[in-house]
Tab-separated table of C-alpha atoms and ligand atoms in Angstrom:
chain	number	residue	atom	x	y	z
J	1	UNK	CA	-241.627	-88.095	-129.581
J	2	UNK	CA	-242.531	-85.167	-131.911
J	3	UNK	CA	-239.667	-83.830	-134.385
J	4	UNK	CA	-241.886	-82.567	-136.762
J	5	UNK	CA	-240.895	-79.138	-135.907
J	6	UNK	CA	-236.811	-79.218	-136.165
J	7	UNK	CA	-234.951	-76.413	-137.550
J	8	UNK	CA	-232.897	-76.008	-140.770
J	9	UNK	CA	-229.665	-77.398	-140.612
J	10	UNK	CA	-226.607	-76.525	-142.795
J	11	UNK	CA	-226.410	-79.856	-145.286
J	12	UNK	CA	-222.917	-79.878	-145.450
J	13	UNK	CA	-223.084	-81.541	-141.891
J	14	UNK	CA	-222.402	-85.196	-141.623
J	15	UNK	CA	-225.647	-86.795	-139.478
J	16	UNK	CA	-224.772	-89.368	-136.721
J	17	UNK	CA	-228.050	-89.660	-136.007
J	18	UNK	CA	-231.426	-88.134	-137.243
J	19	UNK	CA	-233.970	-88.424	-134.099
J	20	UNK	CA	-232.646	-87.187	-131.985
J	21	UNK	CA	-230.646	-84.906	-133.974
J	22	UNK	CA	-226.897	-85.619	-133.960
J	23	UNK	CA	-224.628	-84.304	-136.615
J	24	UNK	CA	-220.880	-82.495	-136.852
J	25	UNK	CA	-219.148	-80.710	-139.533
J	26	UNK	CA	-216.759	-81.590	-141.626
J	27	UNK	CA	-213.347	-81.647	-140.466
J	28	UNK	CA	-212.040	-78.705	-142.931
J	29	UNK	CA	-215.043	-76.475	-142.237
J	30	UNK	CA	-214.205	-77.204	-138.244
J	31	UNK	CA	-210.399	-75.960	-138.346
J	32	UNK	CA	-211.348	-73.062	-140.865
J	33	UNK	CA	-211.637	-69.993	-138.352
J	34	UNK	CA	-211.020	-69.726	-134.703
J	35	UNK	CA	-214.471	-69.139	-133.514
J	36	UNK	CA	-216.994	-72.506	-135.079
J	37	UNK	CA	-219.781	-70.798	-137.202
J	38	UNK	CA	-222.984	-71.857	-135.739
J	39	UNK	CA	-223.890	-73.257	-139.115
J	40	UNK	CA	-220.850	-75.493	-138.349
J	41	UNK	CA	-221.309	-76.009	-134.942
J	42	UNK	CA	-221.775	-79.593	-133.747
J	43	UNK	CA	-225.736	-80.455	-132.479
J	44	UNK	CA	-225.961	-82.889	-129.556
J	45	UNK	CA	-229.387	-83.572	-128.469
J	46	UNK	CA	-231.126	-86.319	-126.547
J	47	UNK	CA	-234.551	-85.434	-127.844
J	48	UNK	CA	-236.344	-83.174	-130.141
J	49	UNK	CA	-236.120	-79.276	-130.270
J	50	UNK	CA	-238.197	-77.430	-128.188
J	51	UNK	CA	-240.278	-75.011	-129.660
J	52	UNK	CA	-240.847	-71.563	-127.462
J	53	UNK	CA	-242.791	-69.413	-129.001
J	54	UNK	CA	-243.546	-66.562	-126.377
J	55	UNK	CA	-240.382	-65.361	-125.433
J	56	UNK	CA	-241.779	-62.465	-123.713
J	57	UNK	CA	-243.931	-65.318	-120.801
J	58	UNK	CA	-240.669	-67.454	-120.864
J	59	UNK	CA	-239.229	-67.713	-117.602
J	60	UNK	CA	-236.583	-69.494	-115.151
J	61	UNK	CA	-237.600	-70.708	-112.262
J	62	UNK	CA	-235.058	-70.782	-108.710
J	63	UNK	CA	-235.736	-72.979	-106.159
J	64	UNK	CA	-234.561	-75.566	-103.850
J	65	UNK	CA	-232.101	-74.691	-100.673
J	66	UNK	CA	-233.313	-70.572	-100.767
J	67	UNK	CA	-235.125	-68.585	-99.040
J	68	UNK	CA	-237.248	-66.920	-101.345
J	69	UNK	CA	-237.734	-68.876	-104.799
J	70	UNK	CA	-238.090	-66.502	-107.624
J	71	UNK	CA	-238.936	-66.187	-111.408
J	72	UNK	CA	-236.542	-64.665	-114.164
J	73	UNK	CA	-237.886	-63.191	-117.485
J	74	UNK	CA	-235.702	-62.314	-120.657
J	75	UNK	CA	-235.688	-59.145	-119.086
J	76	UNK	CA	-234.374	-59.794	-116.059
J	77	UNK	CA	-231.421	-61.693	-116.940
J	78	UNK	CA	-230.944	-59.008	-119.672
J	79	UNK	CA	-230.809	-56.513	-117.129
J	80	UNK	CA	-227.872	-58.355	-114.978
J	81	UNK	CA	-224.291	-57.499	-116.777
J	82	UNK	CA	-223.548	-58.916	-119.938
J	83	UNK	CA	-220.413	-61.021	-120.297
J	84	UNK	CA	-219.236	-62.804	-123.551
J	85	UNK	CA	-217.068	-65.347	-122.770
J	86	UNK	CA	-215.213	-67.565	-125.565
J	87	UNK	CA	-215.158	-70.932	-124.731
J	88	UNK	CA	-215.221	-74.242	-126.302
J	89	UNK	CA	-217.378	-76.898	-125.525
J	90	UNK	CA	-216.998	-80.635	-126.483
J	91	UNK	CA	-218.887	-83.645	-126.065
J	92	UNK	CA	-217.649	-86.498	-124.182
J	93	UNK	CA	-218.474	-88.867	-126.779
J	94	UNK	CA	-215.882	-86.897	-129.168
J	95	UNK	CA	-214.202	-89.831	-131.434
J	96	UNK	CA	-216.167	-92.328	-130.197
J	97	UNK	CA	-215.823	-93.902	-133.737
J	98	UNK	CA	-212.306	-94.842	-133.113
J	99	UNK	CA	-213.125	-96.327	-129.955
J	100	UNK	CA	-215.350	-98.164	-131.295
J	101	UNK	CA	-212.971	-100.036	-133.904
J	102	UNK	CA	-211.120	-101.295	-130.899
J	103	UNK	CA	-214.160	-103.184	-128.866
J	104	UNK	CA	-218.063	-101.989	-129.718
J	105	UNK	CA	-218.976	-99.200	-127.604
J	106	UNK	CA	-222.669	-97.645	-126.759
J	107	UNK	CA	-223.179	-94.462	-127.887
J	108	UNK	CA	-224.175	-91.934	-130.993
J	109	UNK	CA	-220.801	-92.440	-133.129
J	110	UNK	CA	-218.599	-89.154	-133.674
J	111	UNK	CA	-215.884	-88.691	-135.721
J	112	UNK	CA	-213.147	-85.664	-134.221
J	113	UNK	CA	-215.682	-82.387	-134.621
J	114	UNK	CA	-218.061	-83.154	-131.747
J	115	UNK	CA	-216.557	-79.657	-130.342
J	116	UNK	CA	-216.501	-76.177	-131.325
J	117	UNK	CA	-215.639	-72.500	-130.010
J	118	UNK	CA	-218.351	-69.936	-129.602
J	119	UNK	CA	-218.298	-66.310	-128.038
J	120	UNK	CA	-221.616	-66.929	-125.867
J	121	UNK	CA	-222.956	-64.103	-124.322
J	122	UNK	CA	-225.220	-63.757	-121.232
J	123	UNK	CA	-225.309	-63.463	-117.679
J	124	UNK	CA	-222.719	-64.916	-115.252
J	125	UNK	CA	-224.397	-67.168	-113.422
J	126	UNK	CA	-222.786	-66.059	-110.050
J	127	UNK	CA	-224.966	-62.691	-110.688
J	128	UNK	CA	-228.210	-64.537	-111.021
J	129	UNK	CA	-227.957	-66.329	-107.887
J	130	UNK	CA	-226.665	-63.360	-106.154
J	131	UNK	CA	-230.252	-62.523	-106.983
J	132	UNK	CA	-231.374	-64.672	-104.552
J	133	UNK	CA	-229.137	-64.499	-101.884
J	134	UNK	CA	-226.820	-66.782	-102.374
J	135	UNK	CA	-223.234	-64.811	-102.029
J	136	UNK	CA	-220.560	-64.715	-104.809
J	137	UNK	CA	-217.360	-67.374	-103.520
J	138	UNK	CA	-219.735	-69.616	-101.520
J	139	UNK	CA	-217.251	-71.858	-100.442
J	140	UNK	CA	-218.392	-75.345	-100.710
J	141	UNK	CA	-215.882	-78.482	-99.505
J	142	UNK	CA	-216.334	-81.323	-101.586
J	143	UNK	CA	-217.979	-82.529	-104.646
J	144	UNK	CA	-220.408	-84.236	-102.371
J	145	UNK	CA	-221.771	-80.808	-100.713
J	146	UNK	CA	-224.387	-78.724	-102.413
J	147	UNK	CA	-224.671	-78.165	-106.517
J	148	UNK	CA	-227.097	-75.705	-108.734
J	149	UNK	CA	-228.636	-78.075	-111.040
J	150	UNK	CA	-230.072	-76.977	-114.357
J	151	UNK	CA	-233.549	-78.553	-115.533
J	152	UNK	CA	-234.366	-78.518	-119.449
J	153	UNK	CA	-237.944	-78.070	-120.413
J	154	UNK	CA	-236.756	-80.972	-123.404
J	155	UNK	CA	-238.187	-84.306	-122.971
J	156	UNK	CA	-235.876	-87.304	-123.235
J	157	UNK	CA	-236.394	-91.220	-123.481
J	158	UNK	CA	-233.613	-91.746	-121.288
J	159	UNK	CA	-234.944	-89.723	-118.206
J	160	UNK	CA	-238.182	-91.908	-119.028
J	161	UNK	CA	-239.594	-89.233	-120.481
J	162	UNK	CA	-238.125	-86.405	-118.264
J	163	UNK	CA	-236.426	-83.839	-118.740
J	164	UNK	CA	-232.679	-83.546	-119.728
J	165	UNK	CA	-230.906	-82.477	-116.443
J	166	UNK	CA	-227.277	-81.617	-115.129
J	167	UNK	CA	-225.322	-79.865	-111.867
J	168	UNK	CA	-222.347	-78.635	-110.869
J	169	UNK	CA	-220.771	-77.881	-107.346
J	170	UNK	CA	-222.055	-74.368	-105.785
J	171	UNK	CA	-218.666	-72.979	-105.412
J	172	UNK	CA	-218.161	-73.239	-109.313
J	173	UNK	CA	-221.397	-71.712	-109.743
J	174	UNK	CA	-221.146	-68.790	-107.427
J	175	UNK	CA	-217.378	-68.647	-108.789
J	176	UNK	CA	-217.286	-65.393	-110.755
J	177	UNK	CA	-213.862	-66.297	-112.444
J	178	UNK	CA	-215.203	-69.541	-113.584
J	179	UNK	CA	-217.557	-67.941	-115.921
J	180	UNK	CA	-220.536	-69.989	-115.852
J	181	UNK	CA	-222.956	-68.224	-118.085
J	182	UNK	CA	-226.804	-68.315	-118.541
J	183	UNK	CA	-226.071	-67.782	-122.462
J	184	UNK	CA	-228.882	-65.636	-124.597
J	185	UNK	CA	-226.027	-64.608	-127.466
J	186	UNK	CA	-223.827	-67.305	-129.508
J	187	UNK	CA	-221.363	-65.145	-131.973
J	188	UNK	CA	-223.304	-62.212	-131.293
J	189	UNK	CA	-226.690	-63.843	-132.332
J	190	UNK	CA	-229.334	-64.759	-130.533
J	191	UNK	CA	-229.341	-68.603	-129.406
J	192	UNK	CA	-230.891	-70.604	-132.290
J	193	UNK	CA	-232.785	-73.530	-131.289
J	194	UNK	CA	-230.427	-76.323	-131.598
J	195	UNK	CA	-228.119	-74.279	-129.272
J	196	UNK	CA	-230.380	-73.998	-126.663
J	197	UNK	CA	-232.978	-70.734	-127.539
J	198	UNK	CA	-234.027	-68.765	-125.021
J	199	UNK	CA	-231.499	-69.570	-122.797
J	200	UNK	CA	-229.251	-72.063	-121.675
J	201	UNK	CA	-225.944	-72.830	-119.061
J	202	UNK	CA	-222.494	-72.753	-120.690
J	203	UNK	CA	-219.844	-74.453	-118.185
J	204	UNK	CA	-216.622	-73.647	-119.943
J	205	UNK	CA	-213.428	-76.380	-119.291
J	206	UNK	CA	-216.166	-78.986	-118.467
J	207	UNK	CA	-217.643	-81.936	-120.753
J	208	UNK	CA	-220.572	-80.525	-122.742
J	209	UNK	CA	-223.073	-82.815	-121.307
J	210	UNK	CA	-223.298	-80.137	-118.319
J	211	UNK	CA	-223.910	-77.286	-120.118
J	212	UNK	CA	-227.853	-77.648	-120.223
J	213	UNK	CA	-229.532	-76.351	-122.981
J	214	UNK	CA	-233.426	-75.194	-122.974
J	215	UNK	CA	-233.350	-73.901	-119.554
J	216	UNK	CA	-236.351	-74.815	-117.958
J	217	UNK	CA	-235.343	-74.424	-113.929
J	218	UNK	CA	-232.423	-73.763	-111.762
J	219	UNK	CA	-232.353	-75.737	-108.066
J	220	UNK	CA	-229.993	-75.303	-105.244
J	221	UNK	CA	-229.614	-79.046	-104.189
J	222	UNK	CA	-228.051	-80.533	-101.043
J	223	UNK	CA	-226.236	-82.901	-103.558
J	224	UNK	CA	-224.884	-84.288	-106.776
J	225	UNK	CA	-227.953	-83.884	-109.396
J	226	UNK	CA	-229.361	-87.602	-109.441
J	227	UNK	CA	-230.584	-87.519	-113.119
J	228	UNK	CA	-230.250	-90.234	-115.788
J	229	UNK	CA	-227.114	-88.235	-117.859
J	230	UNK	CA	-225.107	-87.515	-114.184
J	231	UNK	CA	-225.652	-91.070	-112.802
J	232	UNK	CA	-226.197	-93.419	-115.557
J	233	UNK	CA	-223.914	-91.860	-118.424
J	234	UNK	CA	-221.226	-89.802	-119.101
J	235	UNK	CA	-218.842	-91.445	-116.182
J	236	UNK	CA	-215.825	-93.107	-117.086
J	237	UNK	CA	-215.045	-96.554	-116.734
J	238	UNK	CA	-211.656	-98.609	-116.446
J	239	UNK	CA	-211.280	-100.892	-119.855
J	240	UNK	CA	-212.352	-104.074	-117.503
J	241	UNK	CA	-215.910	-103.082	-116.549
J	242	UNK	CA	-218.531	-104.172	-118.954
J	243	UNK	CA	-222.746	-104.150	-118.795
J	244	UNK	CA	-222.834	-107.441	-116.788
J	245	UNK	CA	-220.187	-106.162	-113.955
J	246	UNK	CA	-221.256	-102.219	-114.128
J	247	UNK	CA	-222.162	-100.383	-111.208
J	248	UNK	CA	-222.744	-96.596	-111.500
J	249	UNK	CA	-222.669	-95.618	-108.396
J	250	UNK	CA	-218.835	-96.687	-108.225
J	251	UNK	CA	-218.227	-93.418	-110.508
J	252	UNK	CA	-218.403	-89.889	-110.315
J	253	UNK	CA	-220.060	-88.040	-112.939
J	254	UNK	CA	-217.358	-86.895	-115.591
J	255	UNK	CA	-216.837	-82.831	-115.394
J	256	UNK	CA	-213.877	-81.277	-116.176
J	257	UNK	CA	-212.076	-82.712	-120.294
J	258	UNK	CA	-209.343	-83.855	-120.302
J	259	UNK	CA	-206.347	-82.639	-122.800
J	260	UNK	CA	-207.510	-83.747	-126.647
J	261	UNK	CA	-206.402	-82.551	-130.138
J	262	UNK	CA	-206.804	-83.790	-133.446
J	263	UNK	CA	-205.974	-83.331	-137.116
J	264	UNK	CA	-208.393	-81.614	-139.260
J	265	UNK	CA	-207.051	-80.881	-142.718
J	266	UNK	CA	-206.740	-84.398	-143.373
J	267	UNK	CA	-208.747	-87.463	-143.169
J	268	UNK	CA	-208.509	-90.953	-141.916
J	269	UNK	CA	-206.694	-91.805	-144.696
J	270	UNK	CA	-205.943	-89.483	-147.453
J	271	UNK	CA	-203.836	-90.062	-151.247
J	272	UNK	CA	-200.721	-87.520	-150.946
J	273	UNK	CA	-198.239	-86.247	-153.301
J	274	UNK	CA	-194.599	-87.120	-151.674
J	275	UNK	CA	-193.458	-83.459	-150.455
J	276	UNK	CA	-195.001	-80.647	-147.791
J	277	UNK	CA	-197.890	-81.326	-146.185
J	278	UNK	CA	-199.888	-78.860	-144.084
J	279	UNK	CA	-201.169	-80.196	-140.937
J	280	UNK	CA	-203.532	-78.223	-138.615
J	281	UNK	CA	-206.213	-79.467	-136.279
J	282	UNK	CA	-207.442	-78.132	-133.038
J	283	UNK	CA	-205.984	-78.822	-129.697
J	284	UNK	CA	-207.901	-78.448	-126.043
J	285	UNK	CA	-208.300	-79.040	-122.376
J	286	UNK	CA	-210.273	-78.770	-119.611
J	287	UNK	CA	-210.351	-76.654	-116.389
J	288	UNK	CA	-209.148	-73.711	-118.203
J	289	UNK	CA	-205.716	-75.396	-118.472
J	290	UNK	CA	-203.979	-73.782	-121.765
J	291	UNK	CA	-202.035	-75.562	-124.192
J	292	UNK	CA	-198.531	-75.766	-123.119
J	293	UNK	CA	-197.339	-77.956	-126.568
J	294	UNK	CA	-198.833	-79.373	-130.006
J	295	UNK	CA	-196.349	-82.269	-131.310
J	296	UNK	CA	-196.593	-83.285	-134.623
J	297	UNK	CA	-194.888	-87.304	-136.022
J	298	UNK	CA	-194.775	-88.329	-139.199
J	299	UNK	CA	-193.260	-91.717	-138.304
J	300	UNK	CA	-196.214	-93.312	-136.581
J	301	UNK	CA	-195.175	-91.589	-133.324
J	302	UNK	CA	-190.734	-91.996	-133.209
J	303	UNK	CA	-189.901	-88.343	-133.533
J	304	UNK	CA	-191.682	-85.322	-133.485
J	305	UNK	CA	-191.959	-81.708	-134.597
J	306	UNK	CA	-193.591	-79.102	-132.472
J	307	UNK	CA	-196.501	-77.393	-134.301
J	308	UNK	CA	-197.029	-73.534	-134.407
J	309	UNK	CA	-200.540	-72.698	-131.787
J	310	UNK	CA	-202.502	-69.758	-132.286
J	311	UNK	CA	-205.933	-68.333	-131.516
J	312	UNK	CA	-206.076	-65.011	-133.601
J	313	UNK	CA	-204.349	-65.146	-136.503
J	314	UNK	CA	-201.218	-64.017	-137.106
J	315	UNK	CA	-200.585	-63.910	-133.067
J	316	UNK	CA	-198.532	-66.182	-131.276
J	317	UNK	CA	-200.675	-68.480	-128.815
J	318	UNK	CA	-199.182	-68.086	-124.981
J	319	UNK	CA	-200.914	-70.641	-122.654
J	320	UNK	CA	-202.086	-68.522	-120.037
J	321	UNK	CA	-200.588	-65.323	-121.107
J	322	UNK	CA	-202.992	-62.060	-120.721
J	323	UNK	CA	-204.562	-62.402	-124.279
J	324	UNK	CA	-205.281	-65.429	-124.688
J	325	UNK	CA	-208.635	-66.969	-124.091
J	326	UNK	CA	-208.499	-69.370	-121.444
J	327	UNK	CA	-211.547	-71.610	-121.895
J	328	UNK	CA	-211.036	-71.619	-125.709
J	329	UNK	CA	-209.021	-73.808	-128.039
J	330	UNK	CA	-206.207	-73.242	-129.445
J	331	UNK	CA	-205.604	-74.028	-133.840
J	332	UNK	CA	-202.037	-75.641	-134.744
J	333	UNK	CA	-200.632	-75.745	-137.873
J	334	UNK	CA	-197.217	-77.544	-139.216
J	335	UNK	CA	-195.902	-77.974	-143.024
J	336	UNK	CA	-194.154	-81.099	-142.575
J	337	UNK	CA	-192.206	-83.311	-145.195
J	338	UNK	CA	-193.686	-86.716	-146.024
J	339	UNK	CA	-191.763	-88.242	-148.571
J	340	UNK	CA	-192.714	-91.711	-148.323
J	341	UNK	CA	-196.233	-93.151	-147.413
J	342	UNK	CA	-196.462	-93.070	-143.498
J	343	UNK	CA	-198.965	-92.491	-140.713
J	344	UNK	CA	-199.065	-88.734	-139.168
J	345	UNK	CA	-199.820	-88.330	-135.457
J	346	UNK	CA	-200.639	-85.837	-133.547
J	347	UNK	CA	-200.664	-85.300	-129.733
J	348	UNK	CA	-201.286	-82.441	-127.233
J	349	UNK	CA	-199.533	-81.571	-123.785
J	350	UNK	CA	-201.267	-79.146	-121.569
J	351	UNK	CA	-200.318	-76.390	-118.829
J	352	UNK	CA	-200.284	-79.199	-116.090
J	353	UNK	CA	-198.223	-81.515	-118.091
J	354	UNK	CA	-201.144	-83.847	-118.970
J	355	UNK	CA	-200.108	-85.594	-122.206
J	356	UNK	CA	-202.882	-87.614	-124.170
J	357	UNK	CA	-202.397	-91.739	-123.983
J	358	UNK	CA	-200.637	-93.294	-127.098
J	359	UNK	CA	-203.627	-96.036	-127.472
J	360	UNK	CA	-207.155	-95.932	-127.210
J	361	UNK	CA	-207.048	-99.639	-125.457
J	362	UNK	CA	-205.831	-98.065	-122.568
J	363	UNK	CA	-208.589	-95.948	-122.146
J	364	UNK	CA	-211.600	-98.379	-123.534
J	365	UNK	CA	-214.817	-97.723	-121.772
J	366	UNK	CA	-218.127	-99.039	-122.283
J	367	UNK	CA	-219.915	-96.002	-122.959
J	368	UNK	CA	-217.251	-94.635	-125.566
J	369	UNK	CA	-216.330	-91.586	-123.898
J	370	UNK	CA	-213.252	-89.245	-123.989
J	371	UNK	CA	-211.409	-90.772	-126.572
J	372	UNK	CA	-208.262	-88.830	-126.186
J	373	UNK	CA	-206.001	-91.018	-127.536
J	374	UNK	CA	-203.202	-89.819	-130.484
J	375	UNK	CA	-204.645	-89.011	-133.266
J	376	UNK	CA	-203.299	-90.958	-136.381
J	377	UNK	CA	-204.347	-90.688	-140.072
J	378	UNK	CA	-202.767	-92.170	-142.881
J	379	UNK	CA	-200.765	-90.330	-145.383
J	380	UNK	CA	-200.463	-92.892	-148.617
J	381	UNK	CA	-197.619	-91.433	-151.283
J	382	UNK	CA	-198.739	-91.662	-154.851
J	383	UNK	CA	-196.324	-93.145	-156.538
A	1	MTE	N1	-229.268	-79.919	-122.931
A	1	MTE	C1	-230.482	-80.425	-123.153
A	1	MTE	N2	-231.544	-79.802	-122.644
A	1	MTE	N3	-230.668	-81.558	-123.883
A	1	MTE	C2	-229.596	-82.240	-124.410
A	1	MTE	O1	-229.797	-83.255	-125.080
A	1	MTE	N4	-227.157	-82.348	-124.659
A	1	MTE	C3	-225.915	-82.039	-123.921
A	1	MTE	C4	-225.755	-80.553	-123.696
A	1	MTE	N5	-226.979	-79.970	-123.211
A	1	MTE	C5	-228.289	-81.725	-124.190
A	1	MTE	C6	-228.182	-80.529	-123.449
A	1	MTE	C7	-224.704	-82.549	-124.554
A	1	MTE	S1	-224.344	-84.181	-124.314
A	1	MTE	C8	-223.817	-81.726	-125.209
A	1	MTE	S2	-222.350	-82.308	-125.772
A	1	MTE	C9	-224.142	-80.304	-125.456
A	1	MTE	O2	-225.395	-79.937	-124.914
A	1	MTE	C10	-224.172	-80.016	-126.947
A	1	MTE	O3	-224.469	-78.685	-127.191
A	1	MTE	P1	-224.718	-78.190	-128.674
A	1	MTE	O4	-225.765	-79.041	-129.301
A	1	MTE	O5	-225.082	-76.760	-128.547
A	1	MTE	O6	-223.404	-78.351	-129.405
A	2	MO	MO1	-222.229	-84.633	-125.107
């Protein structure tokens, strides 16, 4: 593969992996405002950058299960209305480090910023396929009925040279309210090219394996995408199954994440004067489901403080409440008292009263994936 022509990238970012590019921010620069600079954005690719030069010939292609398969240009998505949505998107293999310490995993290793919040901006997807006839609400029964699947024009060694590919169900996609955008705008810029420039498919609430960058083709499918990253990846495993006993198609692909937070103004372990601490991290979930609660220990996990949530400053965070941003994360903060060397945990409950597991041996999986276990860094009192 070619990746003599990657972008710039910020060098305060700390690289998991060079080719294909992998790399997150530091955990300070992650928690510092609401909405993830781009610069600070984590990059998750499988391959190297495309490079599209001629904006103005780029074009999607629809096809598949339709009547009439068309072409979009720039300008016709342009023309559809433009939403900006705020939503967070996180890879699965988030803290796949820790995992890692527990039994070996496969995977690019992450520490806890594989994840950031954007305001993308684009069309809703439901509008395109109006486009071609397919109605907004299109009721579909089961996971197993028809999905839109998104084709990258990347290449990537996994798909044996193919392209990177994803879907998800039809009713999602013809869903207005679940806000699946074709994405042009990220923080009111246009794409860059590790984001996905020209265009590419933001799925908020869902792993960010299915929100396709490089947007190549769109295809209404009578089923499940069958590519390499829906039916050989990104599923999760019970602790048990291992590369000799595997069998893929036991598993549905992985879509919606579930409830995660971490700690962000501290590392793994960090030298602390006995006193006040500030705590804050970043707490999310998946499906749109807010954050009902941010607990805070600083006992290894015996008693706990609640933590103060907010997405704008200064405001109050209300899970589910009329201004707050339902696809988006929410910041915590806590000054807590640590006056002897301890470990500090934190732990996230959402608006369906999903609470993250206490150990990551519980939820060991082969491929490393949603580590949502506590979060725990050390706090060591100098004396
Ligand atoms: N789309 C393409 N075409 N190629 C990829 O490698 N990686 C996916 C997804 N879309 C990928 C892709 C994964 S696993 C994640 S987590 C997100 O993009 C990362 O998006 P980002 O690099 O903009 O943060
Ligand atoms: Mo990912």
């Amino acid at each position: 593969s070619d990746y003599s022509q990657e972008p710039p990238r910020h060098p305060s970012l700390s690289i998991n992996a060079k080719e294909p590019f992998n790399a997150e921010p530091r955990r300070k620069d992650l928690v510092a405002s609401y909405v993830t600079p781009v610069d600070f954005f984590y990059k998750r690719n499988h391959g190297p950058i495309p490079v599209v030069d001629d904006v103005e010939s780029y074009h999607v292609a629809l096809d598949g299960l339709i009547d009439s398969p068309r072409k979009l240009f720039m300008k016709d998505i342009r023309m559809l209305p433009k939403y900006t949505v705020i939503a967070t998107l996180q890879c699965a293999g988030n803290r796949r480090t820790a995992m890692s310490k527990v039994r070996t995993v496969k995977g690019v290793g992450w520490d806890v910023s594989a994840i950031g919040n954007a305001v993308w901006g684009g069309a809703k997807l439901a509008d395109v396929l109006e486009l071609i006839g397919i109605p907004k609400l299109t009721h579909v029964t089961r996971f197993g009925g028809k999905h839109v699947e998104f084709v990258s024009i990347d290449k990537c060694k996994e798909e044996n040279g193919g392209p990177y590919k994803a879907s998800i169900p039809l009713s999602q996609a013809t869903n207005p309210d679940a806000d699946v955008l074709l994405a042009y705008e990220m923080n009111g810029e246009v794409l860059n090219r590790d984001h996905g420039y020209p265009l590419r498919v933001i799925v908020p609430g869902v792993i960010g394996a299915r929100s396709v960058k490089w947007l190549d083709y769109i295809s209404i499918t009578a089923e499940v995408c069958q590519g390499f990253f829906m039916q050989k990846d990104y599923k999760m495993f019970p602790p048990n199954v291992n590369w000799d006993n595997i069998d893929w198609s036991t598993r549905r692909p992985q879509m919606d994440f579930p409830v995660q937070s971490a700690i962000c103004s501290l590392e793994d372990v960090n030298m602390i004067k006995p006193g006040k601490v500030m705590v804050s991290g970043y707490a999310a979930s998946g499906g749109g489901r807010g954050i009902e609660r941010v607990d805070i220990s600083v006992d290894g996990g015996k008693t706990w403080v609640e933590a103060k949530r907010y997405q704008k400053p200064g405001i109050e965070y209300i899970a589910d409440g009329f201004d707050s941003d339902k696809w988006a994360w929410v910041l915590f903060e806590a000054i807590v008292d640590v006056p002897r060397s301890t470990e500090i945990v934190v732990k996230a409950v959402d608006i369906a009263g999903n609470v993250q597991p206490e150990g990551v041996e519980t939820i060991w999986n082969l491929r490393g994936i949603l580590n949502t276990s506590w979060h725990r860094v050390q706090a060591r009192c100098m004396e």
